[in-house]
Coordinates of C-alpha atoms and ligand atoms in Angstrom, one line a residue:
X1 CA 102.0 61.4 89.6
X2 CA 103.2 63.4 86.5
X3 CA 103.7 67.2 86.3
X4 CA 102.2 68.3 83.0
X5 CA 105.0 71.2 82.3
X6 CA 108.2 69.1 83.3
X7 CA 107.3 66.0 82.4
X8 CA 108.9 64.5 85.5
X9 CA 107.6 61.5 87.0
X10 CA 106.9 62.8 90.7
X11 CA 106.2 60.3 94.0
X12 CA 105.3 61.7 97.2
X13 CA 108.4 61.4 99.3
X14 CA 107.8 58.3 101.6
X15 CA 110.6 59.2 103.5
X16 CA 109.5 62.4 105.0
X17 CA 106.1 61.3 105.2
X18 CA 106.9 58.1 107.1
X19 CA 109.5 59.8 109.2
X20 CA 111.8 57.2 108.4
X21 CA 115.0 59.3 108.8
X22 CA 118.0 57.0 109.5
X23 CA 116.0 54.0 109.3
X24 CA 118.7 52.5 107.0
X25 CA 116.3 52.5 104.2
X26 CA 118.7 53.4 101.4
X27 CA 116.1 53.4 98.6
X28 CA 114.8 56.7 97.9
X29 CA 112.1 58.2 95.8
X30 CA 113.2 59.8 92.4
X31 CA 112.0 63.1 94.2
X32 CA 113.9 62.8 97.4
X33 CA 116.8 65.0 96.5
X34 CA 115.0 67.2 94.0
X35 CA 114.6 70.1 96.2
X36 CA 118.5 70.0 97.8
X37 CA 120.0 72.1 94.8
X38 CA 117.2 74.9 95.3
X39 CA 118.4 75.4 98.9
X40 CA 121.8 75.9 97.5
X41 CA 120.8 78.4 94.9
X42 CA 119.5 80.4 97.6
X43 CA 122.3 79.9 99.9
X44 CA 124.7 81.4 97.1
X45 CA 122.5 84.1 96.2
X46 CA 122.3 84.8 100.0
X47 CA 126.4 84.8 99.6
X48 CA 125.9 87.2 96.6
X49 CA 123.7 89.6 98.7
X50 CA 126.0 89.6 101.6
X51 CA 129.0 90.5 99.2
X52 CA 126.9 93.4 97.7
X53 CA 126.0 94.9 101.0
X54 CA 129.8 95.0 102.0
X55 CA 130.6 96.3 99.0
X56 CA 127.9 99.0 99.1
X57 CA 129.0 100.2 102.3
X58 CA 132.6 99.9 101.4
X59 CA 132.1 102.6 98.6
X60 CA 129.0 104.7 100.4
X61 CA 130.3 104.8 103.7
X62 CA 132.8 107.3 102.6
X63 CA 130.4 110.1 101.5
X64 CA 127.1 111.3 101.8
X65 CA 124.2 110.6 99.6
X66 CA 121.1 112.6 99.2
X67 CA 118.0 110.7 100.2
X68 CA 116.6 110.6 96.6
X69 CA 116.4 107.3 95.6
X70 CA 114.7 106.0 98.5
X71 CA 117.5 105.4 100.5
X72 CA 115.8 106.5 103.8
X73 CA 117.0 106.4 107.4
X74 CA 120.7 106.4 106.7
X75 CA 120.9 107.7 103.3
X76 CA 124.7 106.8 102.8
X77 CA 124.8 103.5 104.4
X78 CA 121.4 101.8 103.7
X79 CA 121.6 99.3 101.1
X80 CA 118.1 99.6 99.6
X81 CA 115.6 97.6 101.5
X82 CA 112.6 97.6 99.3
X83 CA 114.8 96.3 96.4
X84 CA 116.5 93.7 98.6
X85 CA 112.9 92.4 99.9
X86 CA 111.2 92.7 96.7
X87 CA 114.0 90.6 95.0
X88 CA 114.2 88.0 97.6
X89 CA 110.3 87.6 97.5
X90 CA 110.5 87.3 93.5
X91 CA 113.6 84.8 93.6
X92 CA 111.9 82.6 96.2
X93 CA 108.7 82.6 94.3
X94 CA 110.4 81.9 91.1
X95 CA 112.0 78.7 92.9
X96 CA 108.9 77.9 94.5
X97 CA 107.0 77.9 91.2
X98 CA 109.5 76.0 89.2
X99 CA 107.7 72.8 89.5
X100 CA 104.1 72.9 90.2
X101 CA 103.8 69.6 91.8
X102 CA 102.1 70.3 95.2
X103 CA 104.1 67.8 97.4
X104 CA 107.4 68.8 95.9
X105 CA 106.7 72.8 96.2
X106 CA 105.4 72.3 100.2
X107 CA 108.6 70.3 100.7
X108 CA 110.7 73.0 99.0
X109 CA 109.3 75.6 101.1
X110 CA 110.9 74.2 104.2
X111 CA 114.3 74.1 102.5
X112 CA 114.2 77.5 101.3
X113 CA 113.3 78.6 104.8
X114 CA 116.1 76.9 106.4
X115 CA 118.7 77.8 103.6
X116 CA 118.1 81.5 104.5
X117 CA 119.2 81.2 108.1
X118 CA 122.8 81.7 107.9
X119 CA 122.3 84.9 105.9
X120 CA 119.7 86.0 108.4
X121 CA 122.0 85.7 111.3
X122 CA 124.9 87.2 109.2
X123 CA 122.4 90.4 108.9
X124 CA 121.9 90.5 112.7
X125 CA 125.6 90.2 113.9
X126 CA 126.9 92.7 116.3
X127 CA 129.3 93.9 115.2
X128 CA 128.9 92.9 111.5
X129 CA 131.8 92.6 109.2
X130 CA 133.5 96.1 108.8
X131 CA 132.5 98.3 107.4
X132 CA 128.8 97.3 107.7
X133 CA 127.2 99.0 110.7
X134 CA 124.9 96.4 112.2
X135 CA 121.9 98.4 112.8
X136 CA 121.9 99.2 108.9
X137 CA 121.1 95.3 108.1
X138 CA 118.5 95.0 110.8
X139 CA 115.8 96.0 109.0
X140 CA 116.5 93.5 106.4
X141 CA 116.9 91.1 109.0
X142 CA 113.6 91.6 110.1
X143 CA 112.3 91.2 106.6
X144 CA 114.1 88.0 105.7
X145 CA 113.1 86.5 109.0
X146 CA 109.4 87.1 108.1
X147 CA 110.2 85.4 104.8
X148 CA 111.7 82.5 106.8
X149 CA 109.0 82.4 109.1
X150 CA 106.3 82.5 106.1
X151 CA 108.0 79.7 104.1
X152 CA 108.3 77.4 107.4
X153 CA 104.3 78.4 108.1
X154 CA 103.6 77.3 104.6
X155 CA 105.8 74.1 104.8
X156 CA 103.9 73.0 107.9
X157 CA 100.2 74.1 106.6
X158 CA 101.0 72.2 103.4
X159 CA 101.6 68.9 104.9
X160 CA 98.9 69.2 107.5
X161 CA 96.5 69.8 104.7
X162 CA 97.9 67.3 102.5
X163 CA 97.8 64.6 105.2
X164 CA 94.4 65.5 106.5
X165 CA 92.9 65.2 102.9
X166 CA 94.6 61.9 102.6
X167 CA 93.4 60.5 105.9
X168 CA 96.9 60.2 107.4
X169 CA 96.8 63.1 109.9
X170 CA 98.6 60.8 112.3
X171 CA 101.8 60.9 110.5
X172 CA 102.1 64.6 112.1
X173 CA 102.9 63.0 115.3
X174 CA 105.7 60.9 114.3
X175 CA 109.0 61.6 116.1
X176 CA 110.8 63.5 113.2
X177 CA 107.7 65.4 111.9
X178 CA 106.7 66.2 115.5
X179 CA 109.9 68.4 115.7
X180 CA 109.1 70.2 112.7
X181 CA 105.6 70.9 114.3
X182 CA 107.2 72.4 117.4
X183 CA 109.2 74.8 115.2
X184 CA 105.6 75.6 113.3
X185 CA 103.9 76.2 116.9
X186 CA 106.7 78.5 118.0
X187 CA 107.0 80.6 114.7
X188 CA 103.1 81.7 114.7
X189 CA 103.6 83.8 118.0
X190 CA 106.7 85.0 117.1
X191 CA 105.5 86.3 113.9
X192 CA 102.6 88.1 115.5
X193 CA 104.8 89.5 118.3
X194 CA 107.4 90.7 115.8
X195 CA 105.1 93.5 114.6
X196 CA 106.3 96.9 115.4
X197 CA 103.3 97.8 117.7
X198 CA 103.6 94.5 120.0
X199 CA 107.6 94.4 119.8
X200 CA 107.9 98.0 121.2
X201 CA 105.1 97.2 123.6
X202 CA 106.6 93.7 125.0
X203 CA 110.1 94.0 123.8
X204 CA 111.4 91.6 126.5
X205 CA 108.7 89.2 125.7
X206 CA 109.7 89.4 122.1
X207 CA 113.4 88.8 122.7
X208 CA 113.0 86.0 124.9
X209 CA 110.6 84.2 122.3
X210 CA 113.0 85.4 119.4
X211 CA 116.0 83.8 121.1
X212 CA 114.0 80.6 122.1
X213 CA 112.7 80.0 118.8
X214 CA 116.1 80.7 117.1
X215 CA 117.8 77.8 119.2
X216 CA 114.8 75.6 118.8
X217 CA 114.7 76.0 115.3
X218 CA 118.3 75.4 114.6
X219 CA 118.6 72.3 116.9
X220 CA 115.2 70.5 115.9
X221 CA 115.2 71.0 111.8
X222 CA 118.7 69.6 112.0
X223 CA 117.0 66.5 112.7
X224 CA 113.6 66.9 111.1
X225 CA 115.0 68.0 107.6
X226 CA 115.3 65.0 105.3
X227 CA 117.9 65.1 103.3
X228 CA 119.9 66.7 106.0
X229 CA 120.6 70.3 106.5
X230 CA 124.0 70.0 108.3
X231 CA 125.6 72.5 106.2
X232 CA 123.5 75.4 107.1
X233 CA 123.3 74.4 110.5
X234 CA 126.8 74.4 110.7
X235 CA 127.3 77.8 109.2
X236 CA 124.7 79.2 111.6
X237 CA 126.2 77.8 114.6
X238 CA 129.5 79.2 113.5
X239 CA 128.2 82.7 113.3
X240 CA 126.6 82.3 116.7
X241 CA 129.8 81.4 118.3
X242 CA 131.3 84.5 116.9
X243 CA 128.4 86.2 118.4
X244 CA 128.8 85.0 121.9
X245 CA 132.7 85.4 121.4
X246 CA 131.7 89.2 121.0
X247 CA 129.3 89.4 123.9
X248 CA 132.1 88.0 126.2
X249 CA 135.5 89.3 124.7
X250 CA 134.3 92.6 123.1
X251 CA 133.3 94.3 126.2
X252 CA 134.4 96.3 129.3
X253 CA 133.3 95.4 132.8
X254 CA 132.3 98.8 134.6
X255 CA 131.4 99.3 138.3
X256 CA 130.3 102.5 140.3
X257 CA 128.2 103.7 137.7
X258 CA 127.2 107.2 139.0
X259 CA 123.3 108.2 138.4
X260 CA 122.8 111.8 138.0
X261 CA 118.8 112.3 138.6
X262 CA 116.5 115.2 139.6
X263 CA 113.0 115.1 141.1
X264 CA 110.3 114.8 138.8
X265 CA 112.8 114.5 135.4
X266 CA 112.1 111.7 133.3
X267 CA 115.7 111.8 132.1
X268 CA 118.7 110.7 134.2
X269 CA 122.6 110.6 133.5
X270 CA 124.6 107.4 134.0
X271 CA 128.3 108.4 134.3
X272 CA 130.8 105.7 133.7
X273 CA 134.7 106.0 134.1
X274 CA 135.9 105.6 130.6
X275 CA 137.9 102.3 130.5
X276 CA 141.5 102.8 129.4
X277 CA 142.0 102.4 125.6
X278 CA 138.1 102.8 125.1
X279 CA 137.7 104.9 122.0
X280 CA 134.7 106.1 120.1
X281 CA 133.6 108.7 117.8
X282 CA 131.0 111.5 118.4
X283 CA 127.3 109.9 117.9
X284 CA 128.5 106.3 118.5
X285 CA 126.5 104.2 120.6
X286 CA 127.5 101.2 122.9
X287 CA 125.6 98.3 124.4
X288 CA 124.9 98.0 128.2
X289 CA 123.9 94.9 129.9
X290 CA 124.8 93.1 133.2
X291 CA 128.6 91.7 133.3
X292 CA 128.8 88.0 131.4
X293 CA 128.9 86.5 134.7
X294 CA 125.5 87.5 135.6
X295 CA 122.9 85.3 134.0
X296 CA 120.5 88.2 133.2
X297 CA 123.1 89.4 130.7
X298 CA 122.2 86.0 128.6
X299 CA 118.4 86.1 129.1
X300 CA 117.7 90.0 128.8
X301 CA 118.5 92.0 125.8
X302 CA 121.1 94.5 125.8
X303 CA 120.4 98.1 125.8
X304 CA 121.9 100.4 123.2
X305 CA 122.8 103.8 124.6
X306 CA 124.2 106.6 122.5
X307 CA 127.4 108.2 124.3
X308 CA 126.4 111.8 125.1
X309 CA 130.0 113.0 126.1
X310 CA 132.6 113.8 123.7
X311 CA 135.5 111.3 123.3
X312 CA 138.2 113.4 124.9
X313 CA 136.2 113.4 128.3
X314 CA 137.1 111.0 131.1
X315 CA 133.8 109.4 131.5
X316 CA 131.2 108.0 129.5
X317 CA 127.9 109.9 130.1
X318 CA 124.5 107.9 129.1
X319 CA 121.2 109.7 128.9
X320 CA 118.6 107.4 130.1
X321 CA 114.8 107.5 130.2
X322 CA 113.4 106.9 133.8
X323 CA 111.6 104.9 135.1
X324 CA 112.9 101.9 133.2
X325 CA 112.6 98.2 133.3
X326 CA 116.4 98.1 133.2
X327 CA 117.8 98.4 136.8
X328 CA 121.0 100.7 137.0
X329 CA 122.5 101.5 140.3
X330 CA 126.0 102.0 141.4
X331 CA 126.0 98.7 143.5
X332 CA 125.9 96.7 140.5
X333 CA 128.6 95.4 137.7
X334 CA 127.8 95.8 134.3
X335 CA 129.5 95.5 130.9
X336 CA 129.6 97.8 127.8
X337 CA 130.3 96.9 124.6
X338 CA 132.9 98.5 122.3
X339 CA 131.5 101.3 120.6
X340 CA 129.3 101.2 117.1
X341 CA 129.6 103.9 114.5
X342 CA 126.3 103.9 112.5
X343 CA 127.1 107.3 110.5
X344 CA 130.0 108.7 108.7
X345 CA 130.0 112.2 109.5
X346 CA 132.8 113.5 107.9
X347 CA 131.0 114.6 104.8
X348 CA 129.3 117.3 106.9
X349 CA 132.9 119.2 107.1
X350 CA 131.6 121.2 104.0
X351 CA 128.1 121.5 105.1
X352 CA 126.7 125.1 105.0
X353 CA 124.1 124.9 107.5
X354 CA 123.0 122.1 109.9
X355 CA 120.0 122.0 112.0
X356 CA 120.0 119.3 114.7
X357 CA 116.9 118.1 116.2
X358 CA 116.4 115.8 119.3
X359 CA 113.4 114.1 120.8
X360 CA 113.9 113.4 124.3
X361 CA 117.0 111.2 125.1
X362 CA 117.6 112.0 121.5
X363 CA 119.9 114.8 123.0
X364 CA 122.6 112.1 123.8
X365 CA 123.2 111.7 120.0
X366 CA 123.0 115.6 119.2
X367 CA 125.2 116.9 121.9
X368 CA 128.3 115.3 120.7
X369 CA 128.0 115.9 117.2
X370 CA 127.2 119.8 117.8
X371 CA 130.8 119.6 119.4
X372 CA 132.2 118.1 116.4
X373 CA 130.4 120.4 114.3
X374 CA 131.5 123.4 116.2
X375 CA 135.0 122.3 116.1
X376 CA 134.9 122.2 112.1
X377 CA 133.5 125.6 112.3
X378 CA 130.2 124.3 110.5
X379 CA 127.0 126.7 111.1
X380 CA 124.2 124.7 113.2
X381 CA 121.1 125.3 115.2
X382 CA 119.8 123.2 117.9
X383 CA 116.1 122.1 118.7
X384 CA 115.5 119.8 121.5
X385 CA 112.1 118.6 122.1
X386 CA 111.2 116.9 125.6
X387 CA 108.3 116.2 127.7
X388 CA 109.4 117.6 131.0
X389 CA 110.8 121.1 132.2
X390 CA 112.7 119.2 134.9
X391 CA 114.5 117.5 132.0
X392 CA 116.8 120.5 131.5
X393 CA 118.9 119.3 134.7
X394 CA 120.6 117.1 132.0
X395 CA 122.1 119.9 130.2
X396 CA 123.6 121.6 133.3
X397 CA 125.1 118.1 134.6
X398 CA 126.4 117.6 130.8
X399 CA 127.9 121.0 131.2
X400 CA 126.1 122.2 128.0
X401 CA 127.2 125.6 126.6
X402 CA 125.9 127.1 123.6
X403 CA 122.2 127.9 122.2
X404 CA 119.5 125.0 122.4
X405 CA 115.8 125.8 121.7
X406 CA 114.0 123.7 123.9
X407 CA 110.5 122.8 123.7
X408 CA 108.5 121.6 126.5
X409 CA 105.4 119.4 125.4
X410 CA 104.2 118.1 128.8
X411 CA 102.0 120.4 131.0
X412 CA 100.6 118.5 133.8
X413 CA 102.4 115.8 136.1
X414 CA 100.4 113.2 134.3
X415 CA 102.0 114.0 131.1
X416 CA 105.4 114.2 132.6
X417 CA 105.2 110.7 134.0
X418 CA 104.2 108.5 130.9
X419 CA 104.8 105.2 130.5
X420 CA 104.4 105.4 126.6
X421 CA 107.9 105.5 125.1
X422 CA 106.9 107.7 122.3
X423 CA 105.0 110.0 124.2
X424 CA 107.8 110.3 126.8
X425 CA 110.2 111.3 124.4
X426 CA 108.2 114.5 124.3
X427 CA 105.9 114.6 120.9
X428 CA 102.1 115.0 121.3
X429 CA 99.5 116.1 119.1
X430 CA 99.1 119.7 118.0
X431 CA 95.7 119.8 119.2
X432 CA 97.2 118.8 122.8
X433 CA 99.9 121.7 122.6
X434 CA 97.6 124.6 121.8
X435 CA 96.1 123.9 125.2
X436 CA 99.2 124.0 127.1
X437 CA 99.5 126.7 129.5
X438 CA 102.6 128.6 130.2
X439 CA 103.9 127.5 133.5
X440 CA 106.4 129.4 136.0
X441 CA 109.6 128.9 134.4
X442 CA 111.6 129.9 137.4
X443 CA 112.6 126.3 138.3
X444 CA 114.3 125.7 135.2
X445 CA 116.0 129.3 134.2
X446 CA 119.2 128.4 136.0
X447 CA 119.4 125.0 134.2
X448 CA 119.0 126.7 130.7
X449 CA 122.4 127.4 128.9
X450 CA 122.7 131.2 128.5
X451 CA 121.2 132.3 125.1
X452 CA 119.2 129.3 124.8
X453 CA 115.1 129.7 124.4
X454 CA 112.6 127.9 126.4
X455 CA 109.0 127.4 124.8
X456 CA 106.1 125.2 125.8
X457 CA 104.1 123.3 123.2
X458 CA 105.2 121.4 120.1
X459 CA 107.8 123.1 117.7
X460 CA 106.8 124.1 114.5
X461 CA 109.1 122.0 112.6
X462 CA 108.4 123.0 109.1
X463 CA 108.9 126.8 109.9
X464 CA 111.9 126.1 112.0
X465 CA 113.6 124.1 109.2
X466 CA 112.4 126.4 106.6
X467 CA 115.6 128.3 106.3
X468 CA 117.5 125.1 105.0
X469 CA 115.4 125.3 101.7
X470 CA 117.0 128.6 100.7
X471 CA 119.9 128.8 98.4
X472 CA 122.0 125.6 97.8
X473 CA 120.1 123.2 99.5
X474 CA 122.6 120.4 98.5
X475 CA 124.8 122.0 101.4
X476 CA 122.2 122.0 104.0
X477 CA 121.3 119.0 106.4
X478 CA 119.1 118.0 109.1
X479 CA 120.5 115.6 111.5
X480 CA 117.6 113.9 114.1
X481 CA 117.7 111.6 116.7
X482 CA 114.9 110.1 119.0
X483 CA 111.8 108.3 118.7
X484 CA 110.2 107.1 115.3
X485 CA 107.5 109.9 115.0
X486 CA 110.0 112.9 115.2
X487 CA 112.2 111.1 113.0
X488 CA 110.0 110.0 110.1
X489 CA 108.2 113.4 110.3
X490 CA 111.7 114.9 109.7
X491 CA 112.5 112.4 106.9
X492 CA 109.3 113.1 105.1
X493 CA 110.1 116.8 105.2
X494 CA 113.4 116.2 103.9
X495 CA 112.3 114.0 101.0
X496 CA 109.9 116.7 100.1
X497 CA 112.3 119.8 100.2
X498 CA 115.2 117.7 98.8
X499 CA 117.2 118.5 102.2
X500 CA 119.5 115.8 103.4
X501 CA 118.4 114.0 106.6
X502 CA 120.5 112.0 108.8
X503 CA 118.7 110.2 111.3
X504 CA 119.4 107.9 114.4
X505 CA 116.5 106.0 115.3
X506 CA 116.3 105.1 119.0
X507 CA 114.3 101.7 118.4
X508 CA 115.0 98.4 117.3
Ligands
FAD1 C1 121.1 103.3 118.3 C2 120.3 103.4 119.5 C3 120.7 104.4 120.2 C4 119.8 104.5 121.5 N1 120.4 105.6 122.3 C5 119.6 105.8 123.5 C6 119.9 106.9 124.4 O1 121.0 107.4 124.2 N2 119.3 106.9 125.5 C7 118.2 106.2 125.8 O2 117.3 106.5 126.5 N3 117.5 105.4 124.7 C8 118.3 105.1 123.8 N4 117.9 104.0 122.7 C9 116.8 103.4 123.1 C10 116.9 102.4 124.0 O3 118.0 101.6 123.7 C11 115.8 101.6 124.6 O4 114.6 102.5 124.6 C12 116.1 100.9 126.3 O5 117.1 100.0 125.6 C13 114.7 100.7 126.7 O6 115.1 99.7 127.7 P1 114.0 99.8 129.1 O7 114.5 98.9 130.0 O8 114.1 101.3 129.6 O9 112.9 99.6 127.9 P2 111.2 99.5 128.6 O10 111.0 100.5 129.4 O11 110.9 98.1 128.9 O12 110.7 99.7 126.9 C14 110.8 101.0 126.4 C15 110.9 101.0 124.9 O13 112.3 100.6 124.7 C16 112.3 99.5 123.8 N5 113.3 98.6 124.1 C17 113.4 97.9 125.3 N6 114.4 97.3 125.7 C18 115.1 97.3 124.5 C19 116.5 97.0 124.0 N7 117.0 96.2 124.9 N8 116.7 97.3 122.7 C20 116.1 98.4 122.2 N9 114.8 98.8 122.5 C21 114.4 98.4 123.6 C22 110.9 98.9 124.0 O14 110.3 98.4 122.6 C23 110.1 99.9 124.2 O15 109.5 100.7 123.0 C24 118.7 103.7 121.7 C25 118.3 102.8 120.8 C26 119.3 102.7 119.4 C27 118.8 101.6 118.6
HEM2 C1 113.9 82.6 112.4 C2 113.9 83.9 112.4 C3 115.0 84.6 113.2 C4 116.3 84.3 113.3 C5 116.8 83.0 112.6 C6 116.8 85.4 113.9 C7 118.5 85.5 114.1 C8 118.9 86.4 114.9 C9 120.1 86.4 115.7 C10 121.0 85.5 115.6 C11 120.2 87.8 116.5 C12 121.5 88.1 117.3 C13 120.8 87.9 118.6 C14 121.7 88.7 119.9 O1 122.8 89.4 119.5 O2 121.3 88.6 120.9 C15 118.9 88.3 116.0 C16 118.7 89.7 116.5 C17 117.5 90.6 116.3 N1 116.6 90.2 115.4 FE1 116.2 88.2 114.8 N2 115.9 86.3 114.0 C18 114.8 86.0 113.5 C19 113.5 86.2 113.6 C20 113.3 87.9 113.9 C21 112.1 88.4 113.7 C22 110.9 88.2 113.0 C23 112.5 89.9 113.9 C24 111.4 91.0 113.9 C25 110.7 91.4 113.0 C26 113.6 89.9 114.6 C27 114.5 91.0 115.1 C28 115.5 91.1 115.6 C29 116.2 92.1 116.4 C30 115.6 93.5 116.7 C31 117.5 91.9 116.9 C32 118.5 92.8 117.4 C33 118.4 92.5 118.9 C34 119.5 93.2 119.5 O3 120.5 93.6 119.1 O4 119.3 93.5 120.9 N3 114.3 88.8 114.4 N4 118.1 87.9 115.3

């Protein structure tokens, strides 16, 4: 077959089609290696991107930025996501369109998919190479992964259609081609369950399928791809070895976790004696899981929890939602990772006014940050939105002093005990909150720090934050932590009003 634009003579790749890998046939068609260079092009571009991300964090982690250029969630540390994903899409499509020949293009889809894997694993590394906070690259990881899956699927569909039309569908079931088919089949449910809605609902299933697909993909494509892809596999495996190393050696084993709970409350505190030489900054989080000797630590996902206590305290307090599918008891050994910093808060030393807004368990981020602001003499106010009036017990247990304006959004026992995580953080529609009846507050009065206010219903956030839009807004900030609905509402408000928003989203 001859392509009109390049004038190259192109034959369908007999080795790939016949599955003759390693058969000792040294005669290759003229197109057998034609795609290899494109894999390397993409790989070198991904290295350039990794270096750019690193350099970007090196520069911007030092100072805060206003979210004016679309740098959302973490304004000063987020490498622009839309730009990155858009560029990857454009580059990959350009490479794909370089030769219009169908047989070569579908083959190239497969190579491009695999060439992006080392970069994709790099984006998910935990910890990443300093100063890249691992959470800041996770969104890009999700999109690059989708690109990988999409290209893998196009590659598979391309061959299925081609062989179907040529009447040689049986080639699909030759051993080396079959390996590709297994990955193709796994990609479809992973693509579906990785959508935010399903991922949140079935996180454990997502995680299991994610990791199974990762290992099957790396293993099988190493044999399936012709010409070979050992270079990409070796790099990916090295990165995964580093990841396993961190999960075994960059952790502390803890036991006798003290659980502080209260009847009817949807929040509890897990108090852990601070291991010697365990250091962290206010607002840092850790990853909690079973000890590495427990097989569950390797099957189930690890849990990110923000450290609610201040670094000078003798224990590590975590605020957790209850009930949870993650069993936490004083009879079991757990492992905690070293701490992870996601934000550089030092720029706030010069802030004029800061408003802290927590949704549900988001209070774990807000409390230590409030103490930090207090130590710097920065003016701040705090609003906490939670579902359940009994949740106030954690303020007492954490020995919170100072003003916290708390909004209780759940009015009934049914609302207090909800299984929906977004709801459980205490956010509901305004219509719902209008019908909330004021209840007897006597049960909670003693839990409430003196000087704090306690209200029922959804907080009028725009009114509450309005004072930040006056005067020199560049010195005013909102810091928010918790569920997606709260964080995105405040980020939108910040963009509209030119007020900087720093957010810690409590979801992956
Ligand atoms: C940076 C960061 C800090 C966080 N800090 C806190 C905190 O201080 N207190 C707190 O209660 N929560 C915090 N979270 C959220 C918390 O990690 C998850 O809600 C928790 O792991 C859920 O575990 P579960 O067994 O109770 O989940 P489930 O009850 O099974 O699920 C509840 C929700 O949590 C999500 N989820 C489940 N497992 C995980 C996991 N391993 N990692 C991430 N999300 C998961 C699910 O999508 C679902 O929406 C934080 C999340 C992040 C990303
Ligand atoms: C072929 C595709 C993919 C590859 C190669 C890949 C690779 C990885 C790796 C190596 C990790 C670290 C695992 C760990 O530490 O336990 C990871 C984590 C993660 N990946 Fe992927 N992934 C892929 C697809 C996806 C998709 C499609 C999504 C969602 C849209 C996704 C979301 C995540 C998340 C949220 C984490 C963090 C898990 C945690 O920290 O607990 N991945 N990925």
